Short mmCIF file of C-alpha atoms in Angstrom, two decimals:
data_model
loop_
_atom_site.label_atom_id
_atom_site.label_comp_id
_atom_site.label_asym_id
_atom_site.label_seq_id
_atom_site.Cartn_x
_atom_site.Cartn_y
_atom_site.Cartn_z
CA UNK V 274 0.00 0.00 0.00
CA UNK V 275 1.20 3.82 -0.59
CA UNK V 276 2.58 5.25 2.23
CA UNK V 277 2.03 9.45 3.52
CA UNK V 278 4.41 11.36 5.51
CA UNK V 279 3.41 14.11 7.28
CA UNK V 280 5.39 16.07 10.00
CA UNK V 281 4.71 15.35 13.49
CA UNK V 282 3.49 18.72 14.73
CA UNK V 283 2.96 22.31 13.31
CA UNK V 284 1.65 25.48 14.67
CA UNK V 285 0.04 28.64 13.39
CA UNK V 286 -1.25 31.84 14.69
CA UNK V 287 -5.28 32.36 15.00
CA UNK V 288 -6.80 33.41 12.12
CA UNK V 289 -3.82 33.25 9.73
CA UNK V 290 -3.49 30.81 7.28
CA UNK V 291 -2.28 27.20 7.72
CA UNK V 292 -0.39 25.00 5.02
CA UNK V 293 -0.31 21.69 6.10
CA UNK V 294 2.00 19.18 4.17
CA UNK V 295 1.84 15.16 3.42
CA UNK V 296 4.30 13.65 0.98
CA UNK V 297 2.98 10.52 -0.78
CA UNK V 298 5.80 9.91 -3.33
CA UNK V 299 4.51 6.09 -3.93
CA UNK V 300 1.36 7.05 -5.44
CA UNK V 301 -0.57 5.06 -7.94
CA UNK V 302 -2.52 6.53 -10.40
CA UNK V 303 -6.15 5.91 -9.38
CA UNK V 304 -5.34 6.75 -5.34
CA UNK V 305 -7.57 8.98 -4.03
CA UNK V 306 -6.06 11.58 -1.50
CA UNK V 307 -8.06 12.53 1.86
CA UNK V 308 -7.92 14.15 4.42
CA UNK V 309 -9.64 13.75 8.03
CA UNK V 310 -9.36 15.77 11.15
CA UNK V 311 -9.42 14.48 14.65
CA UNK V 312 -10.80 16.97 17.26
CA UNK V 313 -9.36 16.14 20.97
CA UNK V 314 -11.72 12.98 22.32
CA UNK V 315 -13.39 12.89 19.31
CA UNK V 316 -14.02 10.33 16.23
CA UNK V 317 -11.90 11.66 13.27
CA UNK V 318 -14.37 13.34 10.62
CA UNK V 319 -13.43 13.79 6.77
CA UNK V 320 -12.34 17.31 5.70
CA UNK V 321 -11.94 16.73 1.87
CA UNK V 322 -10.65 14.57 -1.23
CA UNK V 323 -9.12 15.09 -4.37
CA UNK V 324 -7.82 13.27 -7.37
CA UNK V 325 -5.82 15.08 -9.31
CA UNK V 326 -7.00 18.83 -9.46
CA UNK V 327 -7.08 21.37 -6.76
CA UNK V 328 -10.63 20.92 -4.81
CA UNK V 329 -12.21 23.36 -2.42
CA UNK V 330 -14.82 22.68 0.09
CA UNK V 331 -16.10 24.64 2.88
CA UNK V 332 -13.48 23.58 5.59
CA UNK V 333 -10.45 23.38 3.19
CA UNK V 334 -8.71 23.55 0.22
CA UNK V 335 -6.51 20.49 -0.93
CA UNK V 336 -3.59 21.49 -3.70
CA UNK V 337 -2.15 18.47 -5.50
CA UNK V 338 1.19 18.89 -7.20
CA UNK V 339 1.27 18.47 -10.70
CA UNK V 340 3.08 14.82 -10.36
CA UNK V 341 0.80 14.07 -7.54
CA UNK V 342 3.98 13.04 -5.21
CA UNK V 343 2.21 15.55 -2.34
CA UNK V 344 -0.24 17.68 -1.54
CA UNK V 345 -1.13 20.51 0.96
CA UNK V 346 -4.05 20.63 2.56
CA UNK V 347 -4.86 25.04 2.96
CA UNK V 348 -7.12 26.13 6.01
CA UNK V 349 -7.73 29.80 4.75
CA UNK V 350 -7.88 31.14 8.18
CA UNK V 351 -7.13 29.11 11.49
CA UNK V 352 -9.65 28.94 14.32
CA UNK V 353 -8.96 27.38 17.87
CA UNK V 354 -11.41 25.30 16.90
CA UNK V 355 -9.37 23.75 14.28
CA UNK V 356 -6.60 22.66 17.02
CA UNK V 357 -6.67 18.93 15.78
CA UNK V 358 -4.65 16.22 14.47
CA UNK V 359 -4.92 16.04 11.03
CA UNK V 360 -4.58 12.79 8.31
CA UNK V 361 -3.68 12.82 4.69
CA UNK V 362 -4.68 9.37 3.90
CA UNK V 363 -4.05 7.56 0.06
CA UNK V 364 -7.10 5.45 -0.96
CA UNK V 365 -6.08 2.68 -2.96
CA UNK V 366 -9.75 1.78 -4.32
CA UNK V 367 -10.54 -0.84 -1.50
CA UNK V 368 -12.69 -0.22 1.46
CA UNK V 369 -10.18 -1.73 3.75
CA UNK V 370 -7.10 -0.64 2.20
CA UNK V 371 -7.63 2.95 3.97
CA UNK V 372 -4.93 3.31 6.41
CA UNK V 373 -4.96 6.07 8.93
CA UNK V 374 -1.15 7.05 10.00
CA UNK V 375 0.12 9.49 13.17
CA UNK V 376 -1.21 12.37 11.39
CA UNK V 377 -0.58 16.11 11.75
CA UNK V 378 -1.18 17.69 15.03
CA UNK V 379 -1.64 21.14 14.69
CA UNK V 380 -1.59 23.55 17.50
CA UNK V 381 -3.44 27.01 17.07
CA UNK V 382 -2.02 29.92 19.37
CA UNK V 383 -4.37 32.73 20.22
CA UNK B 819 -29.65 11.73 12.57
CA UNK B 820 -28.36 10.93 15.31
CA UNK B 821 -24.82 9.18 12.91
CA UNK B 822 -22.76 6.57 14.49
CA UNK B 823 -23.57 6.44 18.23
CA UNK B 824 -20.68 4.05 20.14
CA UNK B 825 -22.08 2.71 23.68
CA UNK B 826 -20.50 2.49 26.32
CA UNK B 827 -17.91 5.41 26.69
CA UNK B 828 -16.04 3.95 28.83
CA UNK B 829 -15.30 0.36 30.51
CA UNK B 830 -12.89 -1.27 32.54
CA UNK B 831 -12.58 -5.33 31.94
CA UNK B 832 -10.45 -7.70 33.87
CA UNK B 833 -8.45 -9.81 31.87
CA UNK B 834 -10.39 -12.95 30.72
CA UNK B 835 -13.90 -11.65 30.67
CA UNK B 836 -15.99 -10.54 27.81
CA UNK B 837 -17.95 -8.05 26.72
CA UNK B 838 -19.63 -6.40 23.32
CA UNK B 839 -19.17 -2.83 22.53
CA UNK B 840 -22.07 -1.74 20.23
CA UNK B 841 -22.34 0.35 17.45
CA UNK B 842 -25.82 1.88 15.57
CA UNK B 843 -25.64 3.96 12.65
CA UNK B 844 -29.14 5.97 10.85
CA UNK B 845 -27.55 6.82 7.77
CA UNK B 846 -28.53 3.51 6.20
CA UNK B 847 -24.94 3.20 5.14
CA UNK B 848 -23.73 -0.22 3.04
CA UNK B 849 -20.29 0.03 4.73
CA UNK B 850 -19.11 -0.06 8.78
CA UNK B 851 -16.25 -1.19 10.28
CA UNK B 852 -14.21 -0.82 13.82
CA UNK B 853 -11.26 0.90 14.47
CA UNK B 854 -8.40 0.89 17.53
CA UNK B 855 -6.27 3.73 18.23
CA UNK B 856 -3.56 3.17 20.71
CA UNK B 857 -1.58 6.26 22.71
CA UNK B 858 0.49 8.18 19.77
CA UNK B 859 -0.51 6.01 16.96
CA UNK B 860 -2.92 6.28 14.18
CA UNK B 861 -6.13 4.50 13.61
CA UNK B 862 -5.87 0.95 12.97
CA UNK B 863 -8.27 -1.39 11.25
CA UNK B 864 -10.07 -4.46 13.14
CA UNK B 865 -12.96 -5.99 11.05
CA UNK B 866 -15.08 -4.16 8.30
CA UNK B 867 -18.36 -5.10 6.65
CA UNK B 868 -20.05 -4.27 3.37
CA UNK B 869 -23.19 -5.26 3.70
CA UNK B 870 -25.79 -6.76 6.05
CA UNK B 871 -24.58 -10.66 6.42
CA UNK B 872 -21.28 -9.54 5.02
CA UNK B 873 -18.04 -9.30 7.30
CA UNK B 874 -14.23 -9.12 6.80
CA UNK B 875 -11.04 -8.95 8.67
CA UNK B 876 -8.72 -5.96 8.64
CA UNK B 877 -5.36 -5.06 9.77
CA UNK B 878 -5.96 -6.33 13.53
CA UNK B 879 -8.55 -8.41 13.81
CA UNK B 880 -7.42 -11.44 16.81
CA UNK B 881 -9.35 -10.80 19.45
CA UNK B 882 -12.19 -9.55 18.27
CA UNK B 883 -15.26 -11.15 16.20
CA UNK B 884 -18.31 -8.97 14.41
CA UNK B 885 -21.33 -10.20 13.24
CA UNK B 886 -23.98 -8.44 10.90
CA UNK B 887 -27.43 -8.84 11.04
CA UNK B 888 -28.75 -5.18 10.49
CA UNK B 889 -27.38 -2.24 8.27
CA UNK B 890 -27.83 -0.52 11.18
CA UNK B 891 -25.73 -2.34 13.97
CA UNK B 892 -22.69 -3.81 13.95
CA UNK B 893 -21.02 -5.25 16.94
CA UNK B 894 -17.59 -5.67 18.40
CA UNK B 895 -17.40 -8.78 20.48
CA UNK B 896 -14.43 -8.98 22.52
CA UNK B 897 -13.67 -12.93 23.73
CA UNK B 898 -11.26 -12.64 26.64
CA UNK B 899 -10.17 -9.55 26.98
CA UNK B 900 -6.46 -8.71 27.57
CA UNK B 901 -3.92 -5.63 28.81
CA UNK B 902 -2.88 -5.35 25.05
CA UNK B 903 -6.63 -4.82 24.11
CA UNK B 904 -6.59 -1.41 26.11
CA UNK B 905 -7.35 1.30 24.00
CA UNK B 906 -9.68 3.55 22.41
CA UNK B 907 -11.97 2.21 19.87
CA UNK B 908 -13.80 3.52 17.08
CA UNK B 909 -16.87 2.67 15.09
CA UNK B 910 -16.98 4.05 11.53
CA UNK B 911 -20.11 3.95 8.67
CA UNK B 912 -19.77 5.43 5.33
CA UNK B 913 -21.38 5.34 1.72
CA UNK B 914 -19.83 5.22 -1.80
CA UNK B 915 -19.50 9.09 -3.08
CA UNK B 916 -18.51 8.75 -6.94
CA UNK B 917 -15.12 6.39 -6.05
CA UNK B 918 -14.66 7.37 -2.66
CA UNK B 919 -15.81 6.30 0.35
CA UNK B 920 -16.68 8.88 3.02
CA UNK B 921 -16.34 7.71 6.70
CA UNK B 922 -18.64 8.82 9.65
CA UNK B 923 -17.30 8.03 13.04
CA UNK B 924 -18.65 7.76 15.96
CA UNK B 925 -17.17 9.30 19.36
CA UNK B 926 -15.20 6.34 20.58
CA UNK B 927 -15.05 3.82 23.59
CA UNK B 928 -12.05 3.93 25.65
CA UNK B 929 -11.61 0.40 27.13
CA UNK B 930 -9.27 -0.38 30.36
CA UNK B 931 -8.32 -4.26 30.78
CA UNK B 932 -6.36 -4.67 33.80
#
């Protein structure tokens, strides 16, 4: 199965924006990227998914390089509320091939 | 909806005994499975199903049998509990979007065995 790397930790500033990376250099073709966010105590819950082009949603934006070896998911403007740990996950077409790693944890200072 | 409700919250087990942690979803989802997550370490996979009557193991799965009888409920049976069963476990349900699947958790059971 692909494999992500994202860094351990990150922080950002309220209400500035956040750039949060995952390398996935083993890509296949047809893997989907995703993203989920885990709020402290909480079930994760999905942010967004992209394929190949640049998708925005209401929580996020996800940027996919052109060769698809990573991608950046873009919070326009930080919250506290969006102090989480975050996943870039590769979906390899298989409902059991989804693999959640150690994700992102991003801290968000007043 | 109420989504993917996860009873009980919490529980404490001795080693050896048994127990079910349950798992209801309204979103008449095809697709639920159970997840672990263990201190500092991502989600990991235990047993999935796609269907009603339809199970399959994942990444984890000794330990730990599911059953299927309802789309709505779907059952983690733990057979005799141990220490390395401590942890914090996760019910998910999701649908087919296009070619993706979309996962709804619920808001976890954190089990003790001691």
């Amino acid at each position: 199965d692909a494999k992500t790397t994202q860094p351990n930790s990150m922080e950002s500033n309220e209400e500035e924006p956040v750039h949060l990376p995952c390398n996935h250099s083993t890509i296949s073709g047809t893997d989907y990227i995703h993203w989920y966010r885990q709020l402290p105590s909480q079930g994760p819950e999905y942010v967004i998914h992209g394929l190949t082009s640049n998708v925005n949603n209401r929580m996020a934006s996800l940027a996919i390089a052109e060769d698809r070896k990573s991608s950046t998911l873009i919070l326009h403007r930080a919250t506290l509320r969006d102090a989480a740990v975050y996943y870039c996950i590769l979906d390899s077409g298989g409902y059991q091939k989804v693999t959640f790693g150690t994700g992102t944890k991003l801290q968000v200072i007043p | 909806n109420a989504g993917v409700t996860q009873t009980p919250k919490f529980q404490v087990l001795k080693t050896g005994q048994s127990m079910t942690l349950q798992c209801a979803q309204d979103m008449n989802h095809e697709y639920m499975s159970w997840y672990r997550q263990d201190p500092g370490m991502g989600l990991r996979l235990i047993h999935y199903s796609v269907g009603a009557g339809i199970t399959d193991q994942g990444e984890v799965p000794n330990g730990y049998n599911v059953s299927r009888s309802t789309t709505e409920d779907f059952p983690l049976r733990l057979l005799s509990a141990a220490p390395s069963q401590t942890s914090v476990y996760f019910c998910a349900s999701s649908y087919l979007q296009g070619a993706v699947y979309e996962q709804y958790f619920g808001p976890g059971t954190r089990l003790t065995v001691t």
